[in-house]
Amino acid sequence: MKGNIKMNNEQQSEQQKAIRRFFIGSFFIALVCAALGYLFITLMTPSSDEVVLIFFYTFFIVFIPSAITTFVFYITQEKASSYYCRYFLLALLMPFFLIPILTTLFDLIYLNRWHDAIDMLVANYLGYSIPCGILGVAQLVLAQACFIKIWDAQ
């Protein structure tokens, strides 16, 4: 009986390490995306005063879906053995759904143009589909790399 409890504690410890690795990896992915956005904006408009704001804007827009995905991983770690395929699907699809919504909300609050909210949301879904797809694949690879040791042990 003690062997099962110890194995369960070891599995739980490995799951927590994997969740931490995913969170840290997501942080660095968001940092790279923000740096690329910052570089792109500075190349396009080098005299813009809002370049630093765009760096933080991009970082938080990219990092919030990753943080939510990490939170879901953490909440459901007790039933993780049956959820790994769902974890990977969540890591892949979260940027597709959440980033255009967050971008629209930030733009609406910053620009204060609520009368064209639906048009802006549709434009963001169409405009950010490829970057969100790349980010979703990056999160999928990160989740696979973080959770493969646990999945193989099951």
mmCIF file of C-alpha atoms in Angstrom, residues 21-119:
data_model
loop_
_atom_site.group_PDB
_atom_site.id
_atom_site.type_symbol
_atom_site.label_atom_id
_atom_site.label_comp_id
_atom_site.label_asym_id
_atom_site.label_seq_id
_atom_site.Cartn_x
_atom_site.Cartn_y
_atom_site.Cartn_z
ATOM 1 C CA ARG A 21 8.083 23.729 -17.063
ATOM 2 C CA PHE A 22 5.067 24.504 -19.245
ATOM 3 C CA PHE A 23 4.469 27.802 -17.424
ATOM 4 C CA ILE A 24 8.100 28.886 -17.716
ATOM 5 C CA GLY A 25 8.229 27.817 -21.356
ATOM 6 C CA SER A 26 5.017 29.732 -22.070
ATOM 7 C CA PHE A 27 6.515 32.798 -20.419
ATOM 8 C CA PHE A 28 9.536 32.637 -22.718
ATOM 9 C CA ILE A 29 7.364 32.030 -25.798
ATOM 10 C CA ALA A 30 5.359 35.143 -24.881
ATOM 11 C CA LEU A 31 8.590 37.070 -24.355
ATOM 12 C CA VAL A 32 9.884 36.053 -27.794
ATOM 13 C CA CYS A 33 6.561 37.000 -29.418
ATOM 14 C CA ALA A 34 6.638 40.386 -27.679
ATOM 15 C CA ALA A 35 10.240 40.957 -28.763
ATOM 16 C CA LEU A 36 9.368 40.081 -32.365
ATOM 17 C CA GLY A 37 6.360 42.401 -32.256
ATOM 18 C CA TYR A 38 8.517 45.129 -30.764
ATOM 19 C CA LEU A 39 11.136 44.626 -33.488
ATOM 20 C CA PHE A 40 8.501 44.673 -36.217
ATOM 21 C CA ILE A 41 6.885 47.857 -34.915
ATOM 22 C CA THR A 42 10.210 49.653 -34.481
ATOM 23 C CA LEU A 43 11.175 48.760 -38.049
ATOM 24 C CA MET A 44 7.846 50.007 -39.389
ATOM 25 C CA THR A 45 7.553 53.181 -37.281
ATOM 26 C CA PRO A 46 10.879 53.958 -35.572
ATOM 27 C CA SER A 47 9.697 57.245 -34.054
ATOM 28 C CA SER A 48 6.560 55.906 -32.389
ATOM 29 C CA ASP A 49 6.108 56.780 -28.724
ATOM 30 C CA GLU A 50 3.952 53.736 -28.069
ATOM 31 C CA VAL A 51 6.569 51.089 -28.898
ATOM 32 C CA VAL A 52 7.112 50.096 -25.258
ATOM 33 C CA LEU A 53 3.356 49.928 -24.722
ATOM 34 C CA ILE A 54 3.092 47.598 -27.716
ATOM 35 C CA PHE A 55 5.781 45.321 -26.215
ATOM 36 C CA PHE A 56 3.797 44.863 -22.985
ATOM 37 C CA TYR A 57 0.513 44.668 -24.882
ATOM 38 C CA THR A 58 1.862 41.848 -27.051
ATOM 39 C CA PHE A 59 3.410 40.057 -24.086
ATOM 40 C CA PHE A 60 0.186 40.025 -22.063
ATOM 41 C CA ILE A 61 -1.994 39.136 -25.051
ATOM 42 C CA VAL A 62 0.196 36.099 -25.772
ATOM 43 C CA PHE A 63 0.837 35.129 -22.151
ATOM 44 C CA ILE A 64 -2.764 35.204 -20.842
ATOM 45 C CA PRO A 65 -3.923 32.130 -22.878
ATOM 46 C CA SER A 66 -0.786 30.278 -21.761
ATOM 47 C CA ALA A 67 -1.440 31.189 -18.134
ATOM 48 C CA ILE A 68 -5.047 30.020 -18.414
ATOM 49 C CA THR A 69 -3.876 26.754 -19.994
ATOM 50 C CA THR A 70 -1.380 26.298 -17.148
ATOM 51 C CA PHE A 71 -4.145 27.003 -14.626
ATOM 52 C CA VAL A 72 -6.346 24.323 -16.232
ATOM 53 C CA PHE A 73 -3.422 21.877 -16.111
ATOM 54 C CA TYR A 74 -2.918 22.677 -12.433
ATOM 55 C CA ILE A 75 -6.604 22.362 -11.494
ATOM 56 C CA THR A 76 -7.050 19.035 -13.262
ATOM 57 C CA GLN A 77 -3.773 17.406 -12.257
ATOM 58 C CA GLU A 78 -5.587 14.872 -10.058
ATOM 59 C CA LYS A 79 -7.284 13.376 -13.129
ATOM 60 C CA ALA A 80 -4.364 14.065 -15.454
ATOM 61 C CA SER A 81 -3.816 10.494 -16.583
ATOM 62 C CA SER A 82 -7.018 10.537 -18.622
ATOM 63 C CA TYR A 83 -6.685 14.149 -19.790
ATOM 64 C CA TYR A 84 -3.380 14.290 -21.681
ATOM 65 C CA CYS A 85 -4.970 14.338 -25.132
ATOM 66 C CA ARG A 86 -7.318 17.065 -23.932
ATOM 67 C CA TYR A 87 -4.336 18.995 -22.550
ATOM 68 C CA PHE A 88 -2.696 18.945 -25.958
ATOM 69 C CA LEU A 89 -5.914 20.006 -27.656
ATOM 70 C CA LEU A 90 -6.329 22.840 -25.138
ATOM 71 C CA ALA A 91 -2.728 23.988 -25.648
ATOM 72 C CA LEU A 92 -3.272 24.021 -29.415
ATOM 73 C CA LEU A 93 -6.681 25.721 -29.499
ATOM 74 C CA MET A 94 -6.472 28.238 -26.643
ATOM 75 C CA PRO A 95 -4.551 30.865 -28.680
ATOM 76 C CA PHE A 96 -7.023 30.560 -31.591
ATOM 77 C CA PHE A 97 -10.005 31.438 -29.428
ATOM 78 C CA LEU A 98 -8.621 33.720 -26.765
ATOM 79 C CA ILE A 99 -6.050 35.961 -28.469
ATOM 80 C CA PRO A 100 -8.476 37.638 -30.931
ATOM 81 C CA ILE A 101 -10.977 38.206 -28.109
ATOM 82 C CA LEU A 102 -8.316 39.701 -25.830
ATOM 83 C CA THR A 103 -6.938 41.835 -28.650
ATOM 84 C CA THR A 104 -10.404 43.144 -29.419
ATOM 85 C CA LEU A 105 -11.082 43.945 -25.760
ATOM 86 C CA PHE A 106 -7.763 45.754 -25.343
ATOM 87 C CA ASP A 107 -8.336 47.698 -28.572
ATOM 88 C CA LEU A 108 -11.878 48.619 -27.586
ATOM 89 C CA ILE A 109 -10.775 49.832 -24.173
ATOM 90 C CA TYR A 110 -7.741 51.686 -25.529
ATOM 91 C CA LEU A 111 -9.436 53.197 -28.575
ATOM 92 C CA ASN A 112 -12.864 53.569 -26.933
ATOM 93 C CA ARG A 113 -14.716 52.652 -30.122
ATOM 94 C CA TRP A 114 -17.444 50.302 -28.931
ATOM 95 C CA HIS A 115 -19.750 50.872 -31.911
ATOM 96 C CA ASP A 116 -17.669 48.654 -34.229
ATOM 97 C CA ALA A 117 -16.831 45.870 -31.760
ATOM 98 C CA ILE A 118 -18.136 42.998 -33.918
ATOM 99 C CA ASP A 119 -16.281 44.214 -36.991
#
